[in-house]
PDB file of C-alpha atoms in Angstrom:
ATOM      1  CA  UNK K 445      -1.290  20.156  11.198  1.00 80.00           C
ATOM      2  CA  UNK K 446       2.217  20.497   9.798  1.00 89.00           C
ATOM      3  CA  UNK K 447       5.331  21.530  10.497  1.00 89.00           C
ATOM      4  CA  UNK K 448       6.574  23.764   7.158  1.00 93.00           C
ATOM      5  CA  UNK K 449      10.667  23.125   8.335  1.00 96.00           C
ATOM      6  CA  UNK K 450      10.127  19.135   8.775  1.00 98.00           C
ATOM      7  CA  UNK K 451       8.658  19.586   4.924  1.00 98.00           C
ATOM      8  CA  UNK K 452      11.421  21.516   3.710  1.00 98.00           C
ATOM      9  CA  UNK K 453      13.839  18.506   4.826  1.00 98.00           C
ATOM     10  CA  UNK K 454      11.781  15.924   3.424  1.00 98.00           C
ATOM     11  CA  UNK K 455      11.696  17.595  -0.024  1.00 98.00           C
ATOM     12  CA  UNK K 456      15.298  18.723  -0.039  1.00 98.00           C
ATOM     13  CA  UNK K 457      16.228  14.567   0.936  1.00 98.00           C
ATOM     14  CA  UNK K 458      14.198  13.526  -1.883  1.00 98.00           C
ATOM     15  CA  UNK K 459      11.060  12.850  -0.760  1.00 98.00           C
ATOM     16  CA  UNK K 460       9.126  12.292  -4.628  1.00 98.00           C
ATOM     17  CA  UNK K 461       6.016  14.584  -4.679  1.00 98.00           C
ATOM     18  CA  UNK K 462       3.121  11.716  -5.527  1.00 98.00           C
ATOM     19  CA  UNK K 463       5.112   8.986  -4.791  1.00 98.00           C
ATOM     20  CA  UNK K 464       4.719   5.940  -2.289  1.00 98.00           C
ATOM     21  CA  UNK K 465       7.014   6.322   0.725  1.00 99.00           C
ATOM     22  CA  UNK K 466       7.491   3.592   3.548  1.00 99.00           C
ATOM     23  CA  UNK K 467       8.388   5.426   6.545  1.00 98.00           C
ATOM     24  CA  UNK K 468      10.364   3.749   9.644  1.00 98.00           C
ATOM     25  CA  UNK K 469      10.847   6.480  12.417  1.00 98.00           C
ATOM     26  CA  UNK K 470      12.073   7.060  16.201  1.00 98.00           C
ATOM     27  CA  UNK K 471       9.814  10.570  16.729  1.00 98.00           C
ATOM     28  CA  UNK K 472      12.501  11.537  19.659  1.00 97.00           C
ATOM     29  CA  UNK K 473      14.998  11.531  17.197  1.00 98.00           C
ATOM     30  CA  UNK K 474      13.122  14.102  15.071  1.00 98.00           C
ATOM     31  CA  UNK K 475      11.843  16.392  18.222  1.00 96.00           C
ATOM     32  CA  UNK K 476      10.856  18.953  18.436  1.00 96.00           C
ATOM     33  CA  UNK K 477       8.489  19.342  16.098  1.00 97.00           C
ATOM     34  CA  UNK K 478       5.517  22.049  15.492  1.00 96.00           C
ATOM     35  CA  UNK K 479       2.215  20.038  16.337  1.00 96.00           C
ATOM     36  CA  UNK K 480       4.616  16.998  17.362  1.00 97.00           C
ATOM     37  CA  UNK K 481       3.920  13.558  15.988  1.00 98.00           C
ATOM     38  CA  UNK K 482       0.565  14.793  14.161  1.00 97.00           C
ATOM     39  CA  UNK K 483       2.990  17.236  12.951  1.00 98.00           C
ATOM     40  CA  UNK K 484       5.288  15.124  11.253  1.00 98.00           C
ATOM     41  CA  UNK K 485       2.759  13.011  10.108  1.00 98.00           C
ATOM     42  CA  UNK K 486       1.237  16.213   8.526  1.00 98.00           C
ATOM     43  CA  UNK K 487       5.165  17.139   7.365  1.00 98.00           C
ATOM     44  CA  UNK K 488       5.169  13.748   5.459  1.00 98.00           C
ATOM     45  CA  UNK K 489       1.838  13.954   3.931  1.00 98.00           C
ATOM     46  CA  UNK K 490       2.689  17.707   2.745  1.00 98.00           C
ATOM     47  CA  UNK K 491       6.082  16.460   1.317  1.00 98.00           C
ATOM     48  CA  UNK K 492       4.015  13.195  -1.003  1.00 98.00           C
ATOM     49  CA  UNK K 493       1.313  16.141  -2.168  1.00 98.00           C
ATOM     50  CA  UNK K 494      -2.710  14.552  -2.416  1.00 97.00           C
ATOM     51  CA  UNK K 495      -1.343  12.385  -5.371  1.00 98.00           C
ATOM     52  CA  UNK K 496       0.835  11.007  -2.833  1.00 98.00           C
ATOM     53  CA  UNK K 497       0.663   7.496  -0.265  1.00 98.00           C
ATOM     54  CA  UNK K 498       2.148   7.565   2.917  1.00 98.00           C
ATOM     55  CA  UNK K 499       2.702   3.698   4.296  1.00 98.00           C
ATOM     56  CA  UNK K 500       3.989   3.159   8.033  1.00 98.00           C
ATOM     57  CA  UNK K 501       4.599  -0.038   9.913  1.00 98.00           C
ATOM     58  CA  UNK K 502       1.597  -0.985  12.551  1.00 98.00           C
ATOM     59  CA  UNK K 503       3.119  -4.318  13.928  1.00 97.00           C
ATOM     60  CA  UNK K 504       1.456  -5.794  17.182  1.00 97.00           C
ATOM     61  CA  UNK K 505       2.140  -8.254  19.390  1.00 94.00           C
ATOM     62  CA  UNK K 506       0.358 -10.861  18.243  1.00 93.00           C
ATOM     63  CA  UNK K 507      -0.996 -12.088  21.742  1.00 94.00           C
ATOM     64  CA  UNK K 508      -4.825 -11.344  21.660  1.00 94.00           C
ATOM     65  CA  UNK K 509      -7.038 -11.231  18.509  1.00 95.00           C
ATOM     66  CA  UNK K 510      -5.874  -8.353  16.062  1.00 95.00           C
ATOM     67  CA  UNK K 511      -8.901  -5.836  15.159  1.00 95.00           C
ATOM     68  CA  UNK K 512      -7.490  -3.446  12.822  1.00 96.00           C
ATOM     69  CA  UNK K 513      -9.522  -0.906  14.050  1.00 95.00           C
ATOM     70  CA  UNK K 514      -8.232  -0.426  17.577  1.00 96.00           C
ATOM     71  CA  UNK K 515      -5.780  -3.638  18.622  1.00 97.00           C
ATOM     72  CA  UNK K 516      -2.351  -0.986  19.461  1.00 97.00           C
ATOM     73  CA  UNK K 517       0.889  -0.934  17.943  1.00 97.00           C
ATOM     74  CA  UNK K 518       3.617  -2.943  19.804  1.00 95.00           C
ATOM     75  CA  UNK K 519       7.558  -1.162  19.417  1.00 94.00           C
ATOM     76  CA  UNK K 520       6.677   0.916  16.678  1.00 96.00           C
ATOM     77  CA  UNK K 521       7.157   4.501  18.086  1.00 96.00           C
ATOM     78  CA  UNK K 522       4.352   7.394  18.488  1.00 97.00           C
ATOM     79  CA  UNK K 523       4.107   8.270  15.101  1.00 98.00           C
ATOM     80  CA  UNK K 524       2.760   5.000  13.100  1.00 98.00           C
ATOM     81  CA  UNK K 525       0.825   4.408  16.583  1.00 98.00           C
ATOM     82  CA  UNK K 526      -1.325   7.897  15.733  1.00 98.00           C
ATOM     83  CA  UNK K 527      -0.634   7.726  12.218  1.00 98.00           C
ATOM     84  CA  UNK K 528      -2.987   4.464  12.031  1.00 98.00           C
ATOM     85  CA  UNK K 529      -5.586   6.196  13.919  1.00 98.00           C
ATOM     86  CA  UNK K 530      -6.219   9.200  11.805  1.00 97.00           C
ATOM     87  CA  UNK K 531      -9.424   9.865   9.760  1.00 96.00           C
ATOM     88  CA  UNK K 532      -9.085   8.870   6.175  1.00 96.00           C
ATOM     89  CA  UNK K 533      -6.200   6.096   7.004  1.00 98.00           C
ATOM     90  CA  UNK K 534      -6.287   2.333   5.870  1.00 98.00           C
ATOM     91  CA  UNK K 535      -5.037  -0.736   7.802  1.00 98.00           C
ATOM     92  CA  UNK K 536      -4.354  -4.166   6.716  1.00 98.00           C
ATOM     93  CA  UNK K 537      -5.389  -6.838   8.557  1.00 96.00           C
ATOM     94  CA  UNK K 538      -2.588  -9.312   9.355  1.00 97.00           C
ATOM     95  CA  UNK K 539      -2.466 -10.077  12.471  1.00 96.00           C
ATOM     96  CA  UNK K 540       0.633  -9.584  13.443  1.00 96.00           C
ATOM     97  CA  UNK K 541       2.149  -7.670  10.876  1.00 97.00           C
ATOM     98  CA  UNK K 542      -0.057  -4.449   9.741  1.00 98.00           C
ATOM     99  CA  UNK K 543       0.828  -2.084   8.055  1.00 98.00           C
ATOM    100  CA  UNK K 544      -1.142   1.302   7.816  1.00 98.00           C
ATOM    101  CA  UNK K 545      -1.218   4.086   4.653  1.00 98.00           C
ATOM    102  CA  UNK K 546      -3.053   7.018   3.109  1.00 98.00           C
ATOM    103  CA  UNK K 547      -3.477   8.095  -0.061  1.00 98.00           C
ATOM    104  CA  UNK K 548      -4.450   6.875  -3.560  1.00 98.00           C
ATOM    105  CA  UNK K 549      -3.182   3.696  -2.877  1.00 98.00           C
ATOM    106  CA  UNK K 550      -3.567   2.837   0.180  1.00 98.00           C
ATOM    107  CA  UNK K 551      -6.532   0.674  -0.667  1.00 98.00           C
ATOM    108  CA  UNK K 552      -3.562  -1.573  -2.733  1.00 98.00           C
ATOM    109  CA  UNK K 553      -1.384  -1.799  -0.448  1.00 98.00           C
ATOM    110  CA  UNK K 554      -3.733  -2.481   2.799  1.00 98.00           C
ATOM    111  CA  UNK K 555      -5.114  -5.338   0.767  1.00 98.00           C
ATOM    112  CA  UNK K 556      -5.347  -8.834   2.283  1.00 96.00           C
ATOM    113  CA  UNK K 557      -2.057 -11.317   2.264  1.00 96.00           C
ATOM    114  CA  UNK K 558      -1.259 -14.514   3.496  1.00 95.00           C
ATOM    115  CA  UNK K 559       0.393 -15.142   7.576  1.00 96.00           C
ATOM    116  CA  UNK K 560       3.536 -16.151   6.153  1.00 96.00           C
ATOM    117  CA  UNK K 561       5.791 -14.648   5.516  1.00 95.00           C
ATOM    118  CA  UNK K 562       4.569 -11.210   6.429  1.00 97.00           C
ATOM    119  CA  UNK K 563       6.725  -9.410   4.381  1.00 98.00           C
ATOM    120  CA  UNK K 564       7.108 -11.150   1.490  1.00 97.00           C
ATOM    121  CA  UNK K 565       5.941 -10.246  -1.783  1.00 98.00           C
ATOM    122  CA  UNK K 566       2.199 -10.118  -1.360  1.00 98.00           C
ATOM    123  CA  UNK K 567       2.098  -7.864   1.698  1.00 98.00           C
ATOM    124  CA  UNK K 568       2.662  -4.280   2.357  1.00 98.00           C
ATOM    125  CA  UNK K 569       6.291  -3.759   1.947  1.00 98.00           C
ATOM    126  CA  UNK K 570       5.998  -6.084  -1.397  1.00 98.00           C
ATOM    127  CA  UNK K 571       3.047  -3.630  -2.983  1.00 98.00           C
ATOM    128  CA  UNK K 572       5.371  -0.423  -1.832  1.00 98.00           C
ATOM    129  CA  UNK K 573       8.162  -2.363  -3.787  1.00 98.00           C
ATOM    130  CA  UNK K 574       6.114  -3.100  -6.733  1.00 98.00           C
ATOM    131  CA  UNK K 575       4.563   0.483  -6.779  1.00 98.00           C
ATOM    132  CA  UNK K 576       9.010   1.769  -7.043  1.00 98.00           C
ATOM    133  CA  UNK K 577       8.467   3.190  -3.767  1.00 98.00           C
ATOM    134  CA  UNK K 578      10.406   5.234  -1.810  1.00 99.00           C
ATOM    135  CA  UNK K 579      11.378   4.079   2.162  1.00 98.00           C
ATOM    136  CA  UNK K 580      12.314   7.025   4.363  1.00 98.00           C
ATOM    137  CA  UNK K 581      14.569   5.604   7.935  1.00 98.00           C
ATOM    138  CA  UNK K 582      13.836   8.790  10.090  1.00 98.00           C
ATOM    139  CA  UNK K 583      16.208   8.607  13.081  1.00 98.00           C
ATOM    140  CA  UNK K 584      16.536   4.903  12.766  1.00 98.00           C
ATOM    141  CA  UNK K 585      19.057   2.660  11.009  1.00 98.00           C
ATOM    142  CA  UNK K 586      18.333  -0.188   8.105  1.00 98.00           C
ATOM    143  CA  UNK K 587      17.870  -2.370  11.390  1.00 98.00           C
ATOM    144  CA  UNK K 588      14.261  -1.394  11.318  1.00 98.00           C
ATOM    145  CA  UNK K 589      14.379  -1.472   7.391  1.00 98.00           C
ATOM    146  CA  UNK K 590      11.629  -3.742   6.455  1.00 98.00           C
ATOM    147  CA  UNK K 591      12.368  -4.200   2.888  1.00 98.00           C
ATOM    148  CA  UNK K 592      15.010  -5.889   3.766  1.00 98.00           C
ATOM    149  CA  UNK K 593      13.185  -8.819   4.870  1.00 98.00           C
ATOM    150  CA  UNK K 594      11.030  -9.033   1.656  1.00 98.00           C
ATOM    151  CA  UNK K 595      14.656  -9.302   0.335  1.00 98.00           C
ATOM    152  CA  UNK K 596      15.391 -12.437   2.054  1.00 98.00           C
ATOM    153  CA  UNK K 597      12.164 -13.691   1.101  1.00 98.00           C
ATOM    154  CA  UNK K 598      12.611 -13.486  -2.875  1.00 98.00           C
ATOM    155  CA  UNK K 599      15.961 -14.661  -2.194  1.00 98.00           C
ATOM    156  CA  UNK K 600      14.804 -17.705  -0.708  1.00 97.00           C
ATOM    157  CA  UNK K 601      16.876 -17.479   2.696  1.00 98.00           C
ATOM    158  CA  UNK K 602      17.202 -21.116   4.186  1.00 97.00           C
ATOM    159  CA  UNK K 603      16.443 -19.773   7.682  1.00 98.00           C
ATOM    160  CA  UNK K 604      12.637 -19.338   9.406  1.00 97.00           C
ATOM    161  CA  UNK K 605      11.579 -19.371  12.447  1.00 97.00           C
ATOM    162  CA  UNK K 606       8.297 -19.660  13.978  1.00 96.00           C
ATOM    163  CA  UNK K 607       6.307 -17.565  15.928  1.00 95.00           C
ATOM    164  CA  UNK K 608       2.779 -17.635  17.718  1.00 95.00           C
ATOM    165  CA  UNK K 609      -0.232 -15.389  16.936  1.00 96.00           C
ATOM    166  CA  UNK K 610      -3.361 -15.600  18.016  1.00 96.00           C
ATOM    167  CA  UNK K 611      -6.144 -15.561  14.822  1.00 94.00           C
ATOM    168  CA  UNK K 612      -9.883 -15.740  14.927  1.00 90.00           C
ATOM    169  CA  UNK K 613     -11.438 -18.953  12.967  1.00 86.00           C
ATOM    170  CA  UNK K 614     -15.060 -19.194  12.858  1.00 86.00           C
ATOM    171  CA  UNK K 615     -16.021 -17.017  15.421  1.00 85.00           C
ATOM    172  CA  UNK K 616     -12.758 -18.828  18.020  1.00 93.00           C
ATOM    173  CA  UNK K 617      -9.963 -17.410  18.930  1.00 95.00           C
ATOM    174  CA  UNK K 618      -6.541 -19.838  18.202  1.00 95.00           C
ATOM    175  CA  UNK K 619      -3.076 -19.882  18.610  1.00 96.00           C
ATOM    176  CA  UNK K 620      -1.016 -20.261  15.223  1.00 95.00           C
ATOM    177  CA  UNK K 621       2.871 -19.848  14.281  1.00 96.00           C
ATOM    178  CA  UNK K 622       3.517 -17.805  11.514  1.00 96.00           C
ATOM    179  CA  UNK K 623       6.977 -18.991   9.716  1.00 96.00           C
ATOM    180  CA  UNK K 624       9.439 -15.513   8.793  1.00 97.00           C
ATOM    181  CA  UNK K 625      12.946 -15.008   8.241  1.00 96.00           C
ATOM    182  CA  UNK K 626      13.637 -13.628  11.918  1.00 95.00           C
ATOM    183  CA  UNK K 627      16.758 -12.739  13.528  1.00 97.00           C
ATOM    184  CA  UNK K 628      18.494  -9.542  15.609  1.00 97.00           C
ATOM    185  CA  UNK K 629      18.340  -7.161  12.518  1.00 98.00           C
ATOM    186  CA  UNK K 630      21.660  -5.561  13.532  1.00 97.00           C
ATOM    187  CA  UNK K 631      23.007  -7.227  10.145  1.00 98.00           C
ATOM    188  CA  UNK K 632      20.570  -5.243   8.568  1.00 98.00           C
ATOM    189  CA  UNK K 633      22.658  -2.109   8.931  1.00 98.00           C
ATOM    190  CA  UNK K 634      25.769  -3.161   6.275  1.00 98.00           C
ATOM    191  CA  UNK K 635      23.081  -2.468   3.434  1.00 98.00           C
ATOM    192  CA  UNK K 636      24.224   1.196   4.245  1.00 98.00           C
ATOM    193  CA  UNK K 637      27.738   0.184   2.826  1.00 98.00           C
ATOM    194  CA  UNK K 638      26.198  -1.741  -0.485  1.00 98.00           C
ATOM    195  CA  UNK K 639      23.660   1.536  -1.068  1.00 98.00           C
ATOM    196  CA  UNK K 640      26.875   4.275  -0.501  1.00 98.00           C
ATOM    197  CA  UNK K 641      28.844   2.309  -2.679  1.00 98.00           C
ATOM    198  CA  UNK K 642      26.754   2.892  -5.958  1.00 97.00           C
ATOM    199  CA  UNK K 643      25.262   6.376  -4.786  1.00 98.00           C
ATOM    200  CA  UNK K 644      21.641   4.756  -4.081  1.00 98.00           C
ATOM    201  CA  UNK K 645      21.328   6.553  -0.658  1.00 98.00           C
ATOM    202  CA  UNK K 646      20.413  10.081   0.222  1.00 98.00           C
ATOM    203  CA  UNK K 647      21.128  11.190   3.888  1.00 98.00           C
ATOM    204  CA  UNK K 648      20.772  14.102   5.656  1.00 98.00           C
ATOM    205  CA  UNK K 649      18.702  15.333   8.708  1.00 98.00           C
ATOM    206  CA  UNK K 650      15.266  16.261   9.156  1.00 98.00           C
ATOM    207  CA  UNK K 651      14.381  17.994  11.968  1.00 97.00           C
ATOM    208  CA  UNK K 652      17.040  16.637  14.716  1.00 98.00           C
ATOM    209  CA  UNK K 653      17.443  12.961  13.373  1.00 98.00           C
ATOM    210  CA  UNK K 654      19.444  11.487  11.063  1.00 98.00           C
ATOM    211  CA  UNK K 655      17.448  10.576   7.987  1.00 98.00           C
ATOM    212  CA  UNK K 656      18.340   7.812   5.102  1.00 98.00           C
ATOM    213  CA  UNK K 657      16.496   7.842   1.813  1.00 98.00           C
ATOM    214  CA  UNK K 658      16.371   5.031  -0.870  1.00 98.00           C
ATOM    215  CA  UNK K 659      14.213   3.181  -3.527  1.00 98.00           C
ATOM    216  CA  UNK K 660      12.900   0.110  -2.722  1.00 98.00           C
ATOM    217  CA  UNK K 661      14.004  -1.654  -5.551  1.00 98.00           C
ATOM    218  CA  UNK K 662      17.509  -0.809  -4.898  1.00 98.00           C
ATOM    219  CA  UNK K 663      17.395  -2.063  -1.240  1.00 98.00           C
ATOM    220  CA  UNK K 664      16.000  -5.273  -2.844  1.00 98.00           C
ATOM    221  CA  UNK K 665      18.300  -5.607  -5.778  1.00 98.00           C
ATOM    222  CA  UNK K 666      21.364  -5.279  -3.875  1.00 98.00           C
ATOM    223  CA  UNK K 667      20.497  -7.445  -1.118  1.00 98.00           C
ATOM    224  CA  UNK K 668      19.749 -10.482  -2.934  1.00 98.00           C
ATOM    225  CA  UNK K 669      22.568  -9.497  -4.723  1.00 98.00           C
ATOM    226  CA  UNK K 670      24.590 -10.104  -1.873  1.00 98.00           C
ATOM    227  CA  UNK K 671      21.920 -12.846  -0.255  1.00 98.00           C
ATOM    228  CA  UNK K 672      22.556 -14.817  -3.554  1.00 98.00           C
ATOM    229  CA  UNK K 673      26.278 -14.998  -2.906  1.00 97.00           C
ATOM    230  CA  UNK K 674      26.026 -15.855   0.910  1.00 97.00           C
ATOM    231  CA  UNK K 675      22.268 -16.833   1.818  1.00 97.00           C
ATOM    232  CA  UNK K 676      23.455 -16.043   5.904  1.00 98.00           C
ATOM    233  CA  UNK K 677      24.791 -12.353   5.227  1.00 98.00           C
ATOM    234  CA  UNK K 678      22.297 -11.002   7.848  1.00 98.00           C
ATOM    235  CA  UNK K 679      22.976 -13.320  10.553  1.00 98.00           C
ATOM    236  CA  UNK K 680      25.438 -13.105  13.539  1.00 98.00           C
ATOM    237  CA  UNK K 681      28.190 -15.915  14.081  1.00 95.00           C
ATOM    238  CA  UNK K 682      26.919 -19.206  15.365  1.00 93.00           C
ATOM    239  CA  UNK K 683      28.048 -18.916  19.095  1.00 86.00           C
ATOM    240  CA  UNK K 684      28.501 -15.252  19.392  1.00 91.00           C
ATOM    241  CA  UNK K 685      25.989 -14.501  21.703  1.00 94.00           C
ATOM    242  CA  UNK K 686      23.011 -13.359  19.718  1.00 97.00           C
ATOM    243  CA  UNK K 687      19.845 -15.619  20.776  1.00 96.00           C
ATOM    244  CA  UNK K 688      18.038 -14.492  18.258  1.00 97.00           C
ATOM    245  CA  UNK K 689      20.410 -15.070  15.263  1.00 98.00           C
ATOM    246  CA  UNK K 690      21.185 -18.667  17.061  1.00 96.00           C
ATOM    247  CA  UNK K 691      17.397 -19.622  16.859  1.00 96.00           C
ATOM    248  CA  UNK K 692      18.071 -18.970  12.828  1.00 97.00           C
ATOM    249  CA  UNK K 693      20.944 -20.357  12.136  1.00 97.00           C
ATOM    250  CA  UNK K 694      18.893 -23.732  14.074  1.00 96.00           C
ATOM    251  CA  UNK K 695      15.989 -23.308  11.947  1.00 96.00           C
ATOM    252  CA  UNK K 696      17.987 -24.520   8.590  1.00 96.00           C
ATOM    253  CA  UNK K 697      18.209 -27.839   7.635  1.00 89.00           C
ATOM    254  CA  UNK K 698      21.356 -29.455   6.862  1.00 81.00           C
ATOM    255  CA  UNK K 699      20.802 -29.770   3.650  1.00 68.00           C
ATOM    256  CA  UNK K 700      20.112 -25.777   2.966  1.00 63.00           C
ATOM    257  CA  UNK K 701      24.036 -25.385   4.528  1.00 55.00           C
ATOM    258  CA  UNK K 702      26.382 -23.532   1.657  1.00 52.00           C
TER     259      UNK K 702
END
C-alpha cells in the first residue's frame, strides 16, 4: 500500500534512496492520503527503496511494564502507532523510549541501550546519527525533533530531570526514574534559524503538511555548537510560566550555573 504522490514529495524533498531516515509526523497534517496512514508508511518505505531503513519514534507512557510487542504508543500520532505493528518491523525495548524501524538496519538500531538517557548516544536516535541519517519533520516542527536531545546529551547539558517507569526485574514489576534532559521543547524550534542560515534544511510540503528535511549530523553539529556557547539555549526564562522548563532550570546544581 502506497500512495505514488506522497512518494513523489518525499523524493523531490530529498528523501536519499537507501538511506536511514528518522521520521517525526502529525498524519492530519499530511491527509488525505491513498491507503491513509499504511499509505504513507508505504510512501516512505517506497521513497528509502529495499536498501533503505525507515526509523519512527514508539514512546509510551511508561506506567505499566513495556512489552515491545504490543504495550501502545503514548502521543506519537497514527502513523508510528501502525508503523510498529507491521510485519517485518523491529522494536527496541526501552521502556519508555522505543523506537521502531525497518530495513537493513533496523536490527542496529533496535539494539539494546541503557534507561538513561534515552536518547543519548547509544540509543536509536544516536545509531540513526552515527549511520549520517536523514530525519524527516512531516507536519510537525523541530519541537518533536528528537535529535535534538541527543544534542544536549553530547553536549553535556547541566539540566536532568527525573522521571518514573515501571521495569520488570527478575520476574517483578518496579518503579524506577530514568534521568533525561527534559523540558517544553518549544526551544527546540530556533534550530530552524541555525539550519536556514547555512542552507542545511530542505522544506517543502508533502501531501498537505509542511515538511522539513535535514541530516542528522547537522542538527547535532550546530546545536552543540550553540549548546557549547550557552548550555540553557533550549530552556524558557526562569519565572516565565513554563512548568516544565522551571523543573530544569531546578534540576542544575549551582555549581553547573554559567
Amino acid at each position: 500500500m502506497n500512495d505514488p504522490k506522497i512518494e513523489q514529495d518525499l523524493r523531490h524533498l530529498g528523501v536519499r534512496a537507501g538511506g536511514v531516515l528518522l521520521v517525526h509526523t502529525s498524519f492530519r497534517a499530511v491527509r488525505p492520503v491513498d491507503g491513509g496512514p499504511l499509505g504513507l508508511i508505504g510512501a516512505l518505505q517506497a521513497a528509502l527503496g529495499p536498501s533503505g531503513t525507515l526509523v519512527m519514534p514508539t514512546m509510551t507512557d511508561g506506567e505499566t511494564v513495556f512489552d515491545p510487542r504490543c504495550t501502545p504508543t503514548e502521543g506519537m500520532g497514527i502513523t508510528a502507532e501502525l508503523f510498529w505493528r507491521q510485519p517485518g518491523v523491529l522494536r527496541s525495548t526501552h521502556p519508555g523510549g522505543s523506537f521502531a524501524a525497518s530495513g537493513p538496519l533496523a536490527a542496529r538500531i533496535c539494539e539494546p541501550q541503557p534507561l538513561s538517557p534515552p536518547h543519548g548516544p547509544d540509543s536509536p536516535v544516536g545509531r540513526v546519527h552515527a549511520l549520517d541519517g536523514q530525519v524527516l519533520l512531516l507536519g510537525v516542527t523541530h519541537s518533536e525533533n528528537t535529535t535534538l536531545h541527543l544534542a544536549e546529551a553530547l553536549a553535556g547539558v547541566p539540566y536532568s530531570v527525573s522521571h518514573p517507569c515501571v521495569v520488570e526485574e527478575g520476574g517483578t514489576a518496579k518503579t524506577v526514574l530514568i534521568a533525561e534532559s527534559d523540558h517544553c521543547c518549544r526551544g527546540f524550534r530556533v534550530a530552524d534559524d541555525w539550519l536556514r542560515a547555512r542552507g542545511l534544511q530542505r522544506e517543502g510540503t508533502v501531501g498537505n503538511a509542511q515538511a522539513r528535511l535535514c541530516n542528522a549530523r547537522d542538527v547535532v553539529r550546530l546545536a552543540v555548537e550553540h549548546l557549547t556557547a550557552d548550555p540553557l539555549t533550549f530552556l524558557c526564562s526562569p519565572g516565565s510560566g513554563c512548568e516544565e522548563c522551571d523543573a530544569a532550570h531546578a534540576s542544575i546544581s549551582p555549581g553547573a550555573r554559567r
